GROMACS .gro file of C-alpha atoms in nm:
model
  495
    1MET     CA    1  13.386  13.607   8.083
    2PRO     CA    2  13.162  13.330   8.050
    3SER     CA    3  12.870  13.342   7.789
    4ILE     CA    4  12.606  13.168   8.007
    5GLN     CA    5  12.492  13.362   8.278
    6SER     CA    6  12.240  13.080   8.385
    7LEU     CA    7  12.031  12.790   8.279
    8THR     CA    8  11.692  12.730   8.499
    9LEU     CA    9  11.412  12.454   8.488
   10THR     CA   10  11.064  12.533   8.623
   11TYR     CA   11  10.771  12.277   8.559
   12ASP     CA   12  10.393  12.310   8.636
   13ALA     CA   13  10.242  12.132   8.955
   14LEU     CA   14   9.914  11.946   8.915
   15ASN     CA   15   9.804  11.986   9.274
   16GLU     CA   16   9.879  12.117   9.593
   17GLN     CA   17  10.139  11.817   9.679
   18GLY     CA   18  10.363  11.885   9.327
   19THR     CA   19  10.366  11.504   9.218
   20PHE     CA   20  10.282  11.359   8.914
   21SER     CA   21  10.106  10.961   8.803
   22GLU     CA   22  10.115  10.726   8.488
   23GLY     CA   23   9.953  10.953   8.220
   24ASP     CA   24   9.995  11.272   8.311
   25THR     CA   25  10.214  11.534   8.138
   26ILE     CA   26  10.537  11.740   8.234
   27SER     CA   27  10.488  12.095   8.113
   28GLY     CA   28  10.748  12.388   8.176
   29LYS     CA   29  11.016  12.565   8.037
   30VAL     CA   30  11.367  12.631   8.042
   31THR     CA   31  11.498  12.958   8.040
   32LEU     CA   32  11.876  13.027   7.927
   33ALA     CA   33  12.058  13.377   7.976
   34LEU     CA   34  12.324  13.434   7.782
   35LEU     CA   35  12.556  13.738   7.806
   36LYS     CA   36  12.710  13.682   7.489
   37GLN     CA   37  12.654  13.528   7.157
   38ILE     CA   38  12.700  13.133   7.120
   39THR     CA   39  12.710  12.870   6.908
   40VAL     CA   40  12.507  12.547   6.998
   41ASP     CA   41  12.532  12.169   6.896
   42SER     CA   42  12.211  12.028   7.081
   43PHE     CA   43  11.983  12.146   7.351
   44PHE     CA   44  11.708  11.915   7.486
   45ILE     CA   45  11.544  11.806   7.833
   46LYS     CA   46  11.468  11.498   7.910
   47ALA     CA   47  11.253  11.301   8.172
   48THR     CA   48  11.380  10.985   8.320
   49GLY     CA   49  11.236  10.711   8.589
   50ASP     CA   50  11.471  10.489   8.742
   51ALA     CA   51  11.537  10.232   9.052
   52ASN     CA   52  11.879  10.108   9.155
   53VAL     CA   53  11.971   9.881   9.454
   54HIS     CA   54  12.327   9.839   9.576
   55TRP     CA   55  12.494   9.628   9.906
   56THR     CA   56  12.737   9.460  10.037
   57THR     CA   57  12.784   9.117  10.214
   58LYS     CA   58  13.153   8.976  10.367
   59SER     CA   59  13.227   8.649  10.319
   60GLY     CA   60  13.516   8.573  10.520
   61ASP     CA   61  13.804   8.786  10.356
   62LYS     CA   62  13.558   8.851  10.038
   63THR     CA   63  13.354   9.130   9.984
   64HIS     CA   64  13.086   9.090   9.747
   65SER     CA   65  12.878   9.327   9.599
   66HIS     CA   66  12.494   9.291   9.501
   67SER     CA   67  12.356   9.598   9.253
   68ALA     CA   68  12.058   9.609   8.998
   69HIS     CA   69  11.900   9.848   8.756
   70LYS     CA   70  11.551   9.894   8.597
   71ARG     CA   71  11.491  10.157   8.408
   72TYR     CA   72  11.086  10.251   8.395
   73PHE     CA   73  11.060  10.527   8.089
   74LYS     CA   74  11.290  10.800   7.937
   75LEU     CA   75  11.147  11.073   7.759
   76LYS     CA   76  11.331  11.317   7.525
   77GLN     CA   77  11.243  11.663   7.388
   78PHE     CA   78  11.484  11.853   7.147
   79LEU     CA   79  11.423  12.232   7.217
   80PHE     CA   80  11.624  12.285   6.879
   81PRO     CA   81  11.568  12.054   6.613
   82GLU     CA   82  11.755  11.760   6.610
   83ALA     CA   83  11.906  11.804   6.279
   84SER     CA   84  12.008  12.143   6.295
   85LYS     CA   85  12.376  12.230   6.460
   86ASP     CA   86  12.608  12.494   6.542
   87THR     CA   87  12.284  12.689   6.590
   88VAL     CA   88  12.360  13.071   6.671
   89LEU     CA   89  12.193  13.252   6.962
   90PRO     CA   90  12.207  13.593   7.022
   91GLN     CA   91  12.236  13.776   7.369
   92GLY     CA   92  11.986  13.751   7.575
   93ILE     CA   93  11.696  13.583   7.771
   94HIS     CA   94  11.606  13.270   7.554
   95VAL     CA   95  11.263  13.081   7.722
   96TYR     CA   96  11.173  12.725   7.545
   97LYS     CA   97  10.832  12.532   7.651
   98PHE     CA   98  10.784  12.164   7.648
   99SER     CA   99  10.571  11.896   7.720
  100LEU     CA  100  10.640  11.527   7.783
  101LYS     CA  101  10.391  11.310   7.880
  102ILE     CA  102  10.454  10.992   8.136
  103PRO     CA  103  10.328  10.672   7.976
  104GLN     CA  104  10.067  10.478   8.132
  105GLY     CA  105  10.115  10.142   8.317
  106SER     CA  106  10.214  10.043   8.627
  107VAL     CA  107  10.500  10.234   8.773
  108PRO     CA  108  10.621  10.216   9.162
  109SER     CA  109  10.659  10.523   9.360
  110SER     CA  110  10.944  10.737   9.446
  111PHE     CA  111  11.160  10.630   9.726
  112LYS     CA  112  11.514  10.651   9.898
  113GLY     CA  113  11.639  10.429  10.121
  114PRO     CA  114  11.975  10.324  10.266
  115HIS     CA  115  12.044  10.035  10.013
  116GLY     CA  116  11.821  10.143   9.742
  117LYS     CA  117  11.564  10.438   9.577
  118ILE     CA  118  11.361  10.503   9.270
  119VAL     CA  119  11.431  10.864   9.140
  120TYR     CA  120  11.230  11.039   8.849
  121ASN     CA  121  11.410  11.316   8.723
  122LEU     CA  122  11.388  11.598   8.475
  123GLU     CA  123  11.684  11.731   8.312
  124ALA     CA  124  11.761  12.012   8.084
  125LYS     CA  125  12.100  11.990   7.881
  126LEU     CA  126  12.342  12.263   7.604
  127SER     CA  127  12.598  12.107   7.441
  128ARG     CA  128  12.874  12.306   7.259
  129SER     CA  129  13.163  12.230   7.071
  130TRP     CA  130  13.473  12.231   7.269
  131ARG     CA  131  13.315  12.325   7.598
  132MET     CA  132  13.180  12.186   7.915
  133ASP     CA  133  12.789  12.083   7.908
  134GLN     CA  134  12.540  12.262   8.090
  135SER     CA  135  12.290  12.123   8.239
  136VAL     CA  136  12.025  12.177   8.509
  137GLU     CA  137  11.826  11.902   8.668
  138GLN     CA  138  11.514  11.853   8.901
  139LYS     CA  139  11.375  11.557   9.080
  140ILE     CA  140  10.999  11.480   9.052
  141LEU     CA  141  10.800  11.363   9.304
  142PHE     CA  142  10.627  11.076   9.155
  143VAL     CA  143  10.327  10.887   9.332
  144SER     CA  144  10.175  10.553   9.160
  145ARG     CA  145   9.780  10.502   9.100
  146CYS     CA  146   9.822  10.098   9.026
  147TYR     CA  147   9.639  10.010   9.320
  148PRO     CA  148   9.360   9.728   9.160
  149ASN     CA  149   9.066   9.614   9.392
  150LEU     CA  150   9.124   9.948   9.556
  151HIS     CA  151   8.723   9.943   9.728
  152SER     CA  152   8.804   9.606   9.887
  153LEU     CA  153   9.086   9.743  10.025
  154MET     CA  154   8.865   9.984  10.224
  155LEU     CA  155   8.693   9.678  10.387
  156PRO     CA  156   8.711   9.563  10.708
  157GLN     CA  157   8.963   9.320  10.858
  158ILE     CA  158   8.920   9.056  11.158
  159GLY     CA  159   9.144   8.816  11.301
  160ALA     CA  160   9.134   8.601  11.577
  161THR     CA  161   9.377   8.349  11.743
  162LYS     CA  162   9.351   8.143  12.076
  163LYS     CA  163   9.669   8.049  12.294
  164GLU     CA  164   9.641   7.700  12.496
  165MET     CA  165   9.828   7.723  12.827
  166GLY     CA  166  10.142   7.508  12.900
  167LEU     CA  167  10.358   7.461  13.177
  168PHE     CA  168  10.333   7.698  13.403
  169SER     CA  169   9.975   7.803  13.336
  170LYS     CA  170   9.655   7.625  13.293
  171GLY     CA  171   9.348   7.767  13.049
  172GLN     CA  172   9.367   7.940  12.741
  173ALA     CA  173   9.372   8.312  12.585
  174ASP     CA  174   9.144   8.430  12.274
  175ILE     CA  175   9.187   8.746  12.092
  176GLU     CA  176   8.980   8.860  11.834
  177VAL     CA  177   9.084   9.183  11.650
  178THR     CA  178   8.931   9.414  11.402
  179ILE     CA  179   9.074   9.718  11.221
  180ASP     CA  180   8.798   9.957  11.007
  181ARG     CA  181   9.022   9.876  10.634
  182MET     CA  182   9.330   9.789  10.487
  183ALA     CA  183   9.406  10.093  10.309
  184TYR     CA  184   9.555  10.425  10.502
  185ALA     CA  185   9.710  10.755  10.375
  186PRO     CA  186   9.996  10.935  10.557
  187GLY     CA  187   9.828  11.118  10.847
  188GLU     CA  188   9.513  10.891  10.891
  189THR     CA  189   9.476  10.738  11.222
  190ILE     CA  190   9.414  10.311  11.262
  191THR     CA  191   9.148  10.239  11.486
  192VAL     CA  192   9.174   9.860  11.653
  193LEU     CA  193   8.937   9.704  11.891
  194ALA     CA  194   9.080   9.372  12.049
  195LYS     CA  195   8.819   9.147  12.236
  196ILE     CA  196   9.036   8.949  12.514
  197ASN     CA  197   8.916   8.641  12.702
  198ASN     CA  198   9.189   8.554  12.954
  199SER     CA  199   9.005   8.228  13.080
  200SER     CA  200   9.363   8.095  13.189
  201SER     CA  201   9.573   8.171  13.533
  202SER     CA  202   9.847   8.425  13.415
  203GLU     CA  203   9.824   8.757  13.330
  204MET     CA  204   9.894   8.905  12.983
  205THR     CA  205   9.981   9.219  12.850
  206PRO     CA  206   9.808   9.355  12.516
  207LYS     CA  207  10.011   9.486  12.249
  208PHE     CA  208  10.025   9.681  11.905
  209ARG     CA  209  10.306   9.724  11.683
  210LEU     CA  210  10.261   9.949  11.311
  211GLY     CA  211  10.562   9.779  11.137
  212LYS     CA  212  10.770   9.854  10.795
  213LYS     CA  213  10.967   9.632  10.546
  214VAL     CA  214  11.213   9.687  10.297
  215ILE     CA  215  11.316   9.478  10.065
  216TYR     CA  216  11.591   9.469   9.789
  217ARG     CA  217  11.647   9.219   9.548
  218ALA     CA  218  11.973   9.175   9.303
  219ASN     CA  219  12.062   8.851   9.129
  220GLY     CA  220  11.895   8.632   9.342
  221SER     CA  221  12.004   8.792   9.657
  222THR     CA  222  11.799   8.980   9.864
  223LYS     CA  223  11.876   9.240  10.168
  224ARG     CA  224  11.559   9.301  10.417
  225GLU     CA  225  11.513   9.600  10.638
  226GLU     CA  226  11.254   9.605  10.929
  227CYS     CA  227  11.206   9.864  11.146
  228THR     CA  228  10.856   9.998  11.433
  229ILE     CA  229  10.687  10.280  11.339
  230ILE     CA  230  10.444  10.341  11.643
  231LYS     CA  231  10.417  10.065  11.939
  232VAL     CA  232  10.125  10.079  12.182
  233VAL     CA  233  10.126   9.885  12.492
  234GLU     CA  234   9.772   9.881  12.691
  235ASN     CA  235   9.719   9.800  13.085
  236ARG     CA  236   9.763   9.446  13.173
  237ILE     CA  237   9.487   9.199  13.157
  238GLN     CA  238   9.419   8.983  13.507
  239ALA     CA  239   9.326   8.594  13.519
  240HIS     CA  240   8.985   8.498  13.425
  241THR     CA  241   8.915   8.797  13.259
  242GLU     CA  242   8.723   8.939  12.949
  243LEU     CA  243   8.742   9.290  12.806
  244GLU     CA  244   8.753   9.478  12.511
  245VAL     CA  245   9.093   9.720  12.417
  246ARG     CA  246   9.067  10.007  12.227
  247CYS     CA  247   9.362  10.149  12.031
  248ARG     CA  248   9.463  10.445  11.783
  249MET     CA  249   9.760  10.479  11.588
  250LYS     CA  250   9.789  10.777  11.340
  251ILE     CA  251  10.027  10.704  11.033
  252PRO     CA  252  10.325  10.965  11.036
  253LEU     CA  253  10.294  11.195  10.726
  254ASP     CA  254  10.670  11.143  10.636
  255GLN     CA  255  10.568  10.743  10.550
  256THR     CA  256  10.598  10.647  10.171
  257THR     CA  257  10.376  10.476   9.994
  258THR     CA  258  10.356  10.093   9.969
  259ILE     CA  259  10.554   9.952   9.680
  260GLN     CA  260  10.464   9.650   9.539
  261ASN     CA  261  10.526   9.684   9.138
  262CYS     CA  262  10.881   9.723   9.110
  263ASP     CA  263  11.085   9.383   9.066
  264ILE     CA  264  11.405   9.507   9.266
  265LEU     CA  265  11.243   9.699   9.549
  266SER     CA  266  10.926   9.670   9.776
  267VAL     CA  267  10.779   9.873  10.052
  268GLU     CA  268  10.521   9.668  10.300
  269TYR     CA  269  10.326   9.749  10.591
  270HIS     CA  270  10.152   9.550  10.878
  271LEU     CA  271  10.007   9.582  11.197
  272LYS     CA  272  10.075   9.299  11.475
  273ALA     CA  273   9.818   9.269  11.759
  274TYR     CA  274   9.959   9.020  11.994
  275LEU     CA  275   9.919   8.933  12.378
  276ASP     CA  276  10.284   8.925  12.555
  277ILE     CA  277  10.271   8.637  12.827
  278SER     CA  278  10.550   8.549  13.042
  279PHE     CA  279  10.732   8.224  13.008
  280ALA     CA  280  10.474   8.142  12.668
  281PHE     CA  281  10.497   8.192  12.310
  282ASN     CA  282  10.297   8.504  12.221
  283PRO     CA  283   9.954   8.482  12.032
  284GLU     CA  284   9.939   8.672  11.747
  285VAL     CA  285   9.729   8.823  11.506
  286LEU     CA  286   9.935   9.018  11.227
  287PHE     CA  287   9.719   9.233  10.923
  288PRO     CA  288   9.884   9.363  10.603
  289LEU     CA  289   9.875   9.728  10.525
  290VAL     CA  290   9.864   9.924  10.222
  291VAL     CA  291   9.958  10.289  10.272
  292VAL     CA  292   9.796  10.484   9.974
  293PRO     CA  293   9.906  10.828   9.884
  294LEU     CA  294   9.737  11.187  10.054
  295GLY     CA  295   9.326  11.178   9.930
  296PHE     CA  296   9.386  10.880   9.709
  297ALA     CA  297   9.154  10.663   9.943
  298PRO     CA  298   8.804  10.607   9.903
  299VAL     CA  299   8.590  10.686  10.170
  300PRO     CA  300   8.431  10.336  10.274
  301GLN     CA  301   8.091  10.276  10.135
  302PRO     CA  302   7.812  10.203  10.424
  303GLY     CA  303   7.655   9.839  10.383
  304VAL     CA  304   7.896   9.729  10.135
  305ALA     CA  305   7.934   9.332  10.165
  306ALA     CA  306   8.246   9.216  10.337
  307GLY     CA  307   8.332   8.867  10.217
  308PRO     CA  308   8.297   8.529  10.442
  309TYR     CA  309   8.640   8.520  10.535
  310PRO     CA  310   8.817   8.743  10.771
  311ALA     CA  311   9.122   8.932  10.664
  312GLY     CA  312   9.348   8.947  10.968
  313ALA     CA  313   9.424   8.570  10.994
  314VAL     CA  314   9.408   8.481  10.616
  315GLY     CA  315   9.649   8.489  10.330
  316GLY     CA  316   9.880   8.772  10.528
  317PRO     CA  317  10.218   8.678  10.603
  318SER     CA  318  10.213   8.583  10.938
  319ASN     CA  319  10.337   8.344  11.145
  320SER     CA  320  10.043   8.312  11.366
  321ASP     CA  321   9.842   7.960  11.397
  322PHE     CA  322   9.489   8.141  11.451
  323PRO     CA  323   9.202   7.930  11.297
  324PRO     CA  324   9.036   8.121  11.023
  325PRO     CA  325   8.848   8.400  11.090
  326ALA     CA  326   8.533   8.572  10.888
  327VAL     CA  327   8.608   8.852  10.689
  328SER     CA  328   8.798   8.877  10.392
  329ARG     CA  329   9.103   9.099  10.443
  330HIS     CA  330   9.277   8.963  10.097
  331PRO     CA  331   9.309   9.255   9.869
  332TYR     CA  332   9.153   9.045   9.556
  333PRO     CA  333   8.886   8.923   9.691
  334VAL     CA  334   8.719   8.571   9.573
  335SER     CA  335   8.367   8.577   9.457
  336PRO     CA  336   8.124   8.397   9.657
  337SER     CA  337   8.026   8.215   9.359
  338SER     CA  338   8.302   8.109   9.217
  339GLY     CA  339   8.414   7.778   9.487
  340ARG     CA  340   8.719   7.734   9.610
  341SER     CA  341   8.917   7.773   9.291
  342GLY     CA  342   8.803   8.107   9.247
  343ASN     CA  343   8.681   8.045   8.901
  344PRO     CA  344   8.365   8.196   8.816
  345GLY     CA  345   8.067   7.900   8.742
  346ALA     CA  346   8.285   7.677   8.975
  347PRO     CA  347   8.041   7.451   9.203
  348MET     CA  348   8.010   7.672   9.510
  349TYR     CA  349   8.143   7.500   9.862
  350SER     CA  350   7.962   7.629  10.223
  351ALA     CA  351   8.176   7.850  10.373
  352PRO     CA  352   8.256   7.810  10.717
  353PRO     CA  353   8.098   8.004  10.936
  354PRO     CA  354   8.196   8.322  11.112
  355PRO     CA  355   8.290   8.234  11.455
  356VAL     CA  356   8.093   8.275  11.741
  357TYR     CA  357   8.141   8.419  12.112
  358PRO     CA  358   7.936   8.315  12.382
  359GLY     CA  359   7.724   8.617  12.464
  360ASN     CA  360   7.867   8.814  12.131
  361PRO     CA  361   7.752   8.680  11.790
  362MET     CA  362   7.862   8.868  11.537
  363VAL     CA  363   7.757   8.904  11.155
  364PHE     CA  364   8.014   9.038  10.872
  365PRO     CA  365   7.898   9.195  10.529
  366CYS     CA  366   8.097   9.047  10.238
  367PRO     CA  367   8.313   9.262  10.026
  368PRO     CA  368   8.233   9.287   9.680
  369SER     CA  369   8.317   9.002   9.422
  370VAL     CA  370   8.573   8.989   9.176
  371TYR     CA  371   8.285   8.796   8.955
  372PRO     CA  372   7.952   8.889   8.937
  373ALA     CA  373   7.729   8.697   9.157
  374GLN     CA  374   7.551   8.422   9.047
  375PRO     CA  375   7.142   8.496   8.919
  376ALA     CA  376   6.912   8.393   9.145
  377HIS     CA  377   6.764   8.088   8.978
  378VAL     CA  378   7.101   7.957   8.954
  379SER     CA  379   7.159   7.692   9.254
  380GLY     CA  380   7.528   7.653   9.371
  381GLY     CA  381   7.666   7.303   9.512
  382TYR     CA  382   7.682   6.976   9.319
  383ASN     CA  383   7.309   7.069   9.154
  384ASN     CA  384   7.332   7.115   8.748
  385GLN     CA  385   7.326   7.486   8.662
  386VAL     CA  386   7.202   7.425   8.326
  387PRO     CA  387   6.868   7.361   8.230
  388GLU     CA  388   6.881   7.069   8.081
  389ILE     CA  389   6.742   7.046   7.709
  390PRO     CA  390   6.543   6.757   7.626
  391PHE     CA  391   6.664   6.470   7.410
  392PRO     CA  392   6.531   6.481   7.052
  393TYR     CA  393   6.434   6.133   7.017
  394GLY     CA  394   6.351   6.029   7.347
  395THR     CA  395   6.593   5.899   7.641
  396PRO     CA  396   6.883   5.722   7.544
  397PHE     CA  397   6.803   5.446   7.743
  398SER     CA  398   6.447   5.388   7.657
  399SER     CA  399   6.425   5.029   7.418
  400SER     CA  400   6.198   5.231   7.238
  401VAL     CA  401   6.422   5.444   7.058
  402ILE     CA  402   6.684   5.168   7.014
  403HIS     CA  403   6.408   4.958   6.846
  404PRO     CA  404   6.157   5.206   6.758
  405PRO     CA  405   5.858   5.092   6.551
  406PRO     CA  406   5.813   5.213   6.185
  407SER     CA  407   5.494   5.391   6.251
  408ALA     CA  408   5.604   5.574   6.514
  409PRO     CA  409   5.599   5.950   6.418
  410THR     CA  410   5.624   6.117   6.788
  411PHE     CA  411   5.971   6.010   6.751
  412GLN     CA  412   6.061   6.151   6.429
  413THR     CA  413   6.384   5.925   6.376
  414PRO     CA  414   6.555   6.051   6.109
  415PRO     CA  415   6.648   5.772   5.871
  416ALA     CA  416   7.004   5.871   5.859
  417ALA     CA  417   7.050   5.829   6.228
  418PRO     CA  418   7.264   5.487   6.235
  419ALA     CA  419   7.397   5.565   6.550
  420ILE     CA  420   7.063   5.603   6.763
  421HIS     CA  421   6.907   5.315   6.624
  422LEU     CA  422   7.115   5.011   6.641
  423PRO     CA  423   7.205   4.774   6.333
  424PRO     CA  424   7.046   4.466   6.325
  425SER     CA  425   7.374   4.322   6.336
  426LEU     CA  426   7.406   4.417   6.720
  427PRO     CA  427   7.161   4.185   6.826
  428VAL     CA  428   7.347   4.117   7.161
  429ILE     CA  429   7.167   4.448   7.332
  430HIS     CA  430   6.805   4.269   7.302
  431PRO     CA  431   6.903   3.917   7.217
  432PRO     CA  432   6.570   3.742   7.099
  433PRO     CA  433   6.529   3.387   7.294
  434SER     CA  434   6.515   3.176   6.977
  435LEU     CA  435   6.478   3.191   6.596
  436ALA     CA  436   6.226   2.875   6.611
  437GLU     CA  437   6.068   3.028   6.880
  438PHE     CA  438   5.892   3.302   6.671
  439ASN     CA  439   5.918   3.142   6.344
  440LEU     CA  440   6.159   3.397   6.237
  441PRO     CA  441   6.389   3.384   5.923
  442PRO     CA  442   6.751   3.431   5.981
  443SER     CA  443   6.771   3.765   5.848
  444TYR     CA  444   6.537   3.871   6.115
  445SER     CA  445   6.608   4.253   6.179
  446PRO     CA  446   6.466   4.478   6.504
  447PHE     CA  447   6.358   4.717   6.265
  448ASN     CA  448   6.078   4.380   6.199
  449VAL     CA  449   5.948   4.365   6.568
  450SER     CA  450   5.601   4.511   6.676
  451PRO     CA  451   5.656   4.718   7.007
  452THR     CA  452   5.446   4.401   7.154
  453ALA     CA  453   5.678   4.150   7.081
  454PRO     CA  454   5.744   3.945   7.354
  455SER     CA  455   6.096   3.936   7.306
  456TYR     CA  456   6.143   4.188   7.541
  457ASN     CA  457   5.990   3.976   7.820
  458LEU     CA  458   6.209   3.750   7.886
  459GLY     CA  459   6.071   3.437   8.051
  460PRO     CA  460   6.334   3.254   8.355
  461SER     CA  461   6.282   2.895   8.131
  462ALA     CA  462   6.475   3.089   7.855
  463PRO     CA  463   6.801   2.927   7.918
  464MET     CA  464   6.950   2.990   7.586
  465MET     CA  465   6.935   3.387   7.607
  466ASN     CA  466   7.289   3.380   7.660
  467THR     CA  467   7.403   3.250   7.382
  468ASP     CA  468   7.568   3.433   7.108
  469PHE     CA  469   7.454   3.340   6.790
  470LEU     CA  470   7.643   3.574   6.580
  471GLY     CA  471   7.951   3.469   6.791
  472GLN     CA  472   7.969   3.110   6.723
  473SER     CA  473   8.287   3.002   6.536
  474ASP     CA  474   8.273   2.698   6.281
  475GLU     CA  475   8.410   2.386   6.467
  476ALA     CA  476   8.205   2.137   6.489
  477PRO     CA  477   7.975   2.026   6.785
  478PRO     CA  478   8.094   1.773   7.049
  479ALA     CA  479   8.045   1.353   6.949
  480TYR     CA  480   7.698   1.248   7.054
  481THR     CA  481   7.864   0.973   7.253
  482LEU     CA  482   8.086   1.219   7.453
  483LEU     CA  483   7.776   1.374   7.536
  484PHE     CA  484   7.563   1.034   7.642
  485PRO     CA  485   7.777   0.695   7.645
  486SER     CA  486   7.594   0.421   7.519
  487THR     CA  487   7.491   0.137   7.818
  488THR     CA  488   7.674  -0.113   7.626
  489THR     CA  489   7.997   0.078   7.676
  490ASP     CA  490   7.881   0.125   8.060
  491LYS     CA  491   7.814  -0.241   8.065
  492SER     CA  492   8.171  -0.332   7.927
  493VAL     CA  493   8.306  -0.072   8.166
  494ALA     CA  494   8.163  -0.276   8.445
  495LYS     CA  495   8.265  -0.613   8.361
   0.00000   0.00000   0.00000
């Protein structure tokens, strides 16, 4: 006759969906029903969060296995004191309460795929000597709330591209696509607006596709899985036609959230709008989407700035060659005051103007900046953004500072500042024309020169000004006969 009648585990739900997130506390109770007295070695409950991936590849006759594991947390609570062994439990029903707090940090949401999974388990285990362990396990639905800059994900996305026709057609096709935001929850509807200008001689069909991509990683190898969730095909557009196409796509409720915070597994969503043209490459606009938990996405606030660059064509995993559009779609927008480098306070460069189509000018708002905008009194560009502080001793290029008169109190020249007032051993900056001209002694010092000294108004008839008196060597001057040969010598040479 068995001693244990039942071992059950229940936990308290925190919301209607029964999900848990970072920082939540898992509380509940473990119920043990005994038909007779037993002796217990240990009795505990634990919560774990693990990610695992595994797949195989074949190369010839060999099969290679790829696997990886990542543990996010392990919480354990003993229902009996850990030190006490051989604890005797009498017959009857025993109820034990527990409480486990999930740590803070970036933890991915629950996921299950054909080649990997992210699971969170709650397990109670009872151990006895010379007996099989009794355990009960329940899975926990974990939903990550690690979405930085969530409000920026609620901004509109705009992307545009064009296609120049080639061999079988002439002209070009332009398409501009707008979606209301970047973050959606399962069950919400994506509203797509496409403005198409078919100025070519070919017919084309606008199509919209909501796709999902799962990437598994293990030891440097990757495995990708892509699938189409929704595909919408609109009516054909005739040649030389311009019109707007609206499309609504509802995200199914069974879709998992976006996972970007797991090293070995990631889940991505994207929306592709393209023109199906016969015998030509299809122009497309690709938008990355973020699927967040139900009730987690905030309502977009009217009047919030949207950013100088569109989100559809810049920064996304797209192979399209469309030009940069006009509203930022990146989940981490760059401050308008940060320039191209993204650093606050860097010189601000002019953003390219948004595309303007004939008869339909559009103005796009800017997304909230990660960095605070520059104050009104600070200008961008290459202008000096810091007010200049006047030099305490005047401008360094003024001759009155280099050679200040002793009786100039307005300059307040400190006597111990030789770096500003050059010593008398450096007259090459302002060399005097001649010591004999001013009748100055050899110990001439620039500090003894009056501000009105004529040495600063050098006349053109002073060719000796380029002579460096202090730099002369001790060599003897050239012989006079070398410079001015005598007439006698000239006559002898002539003879």
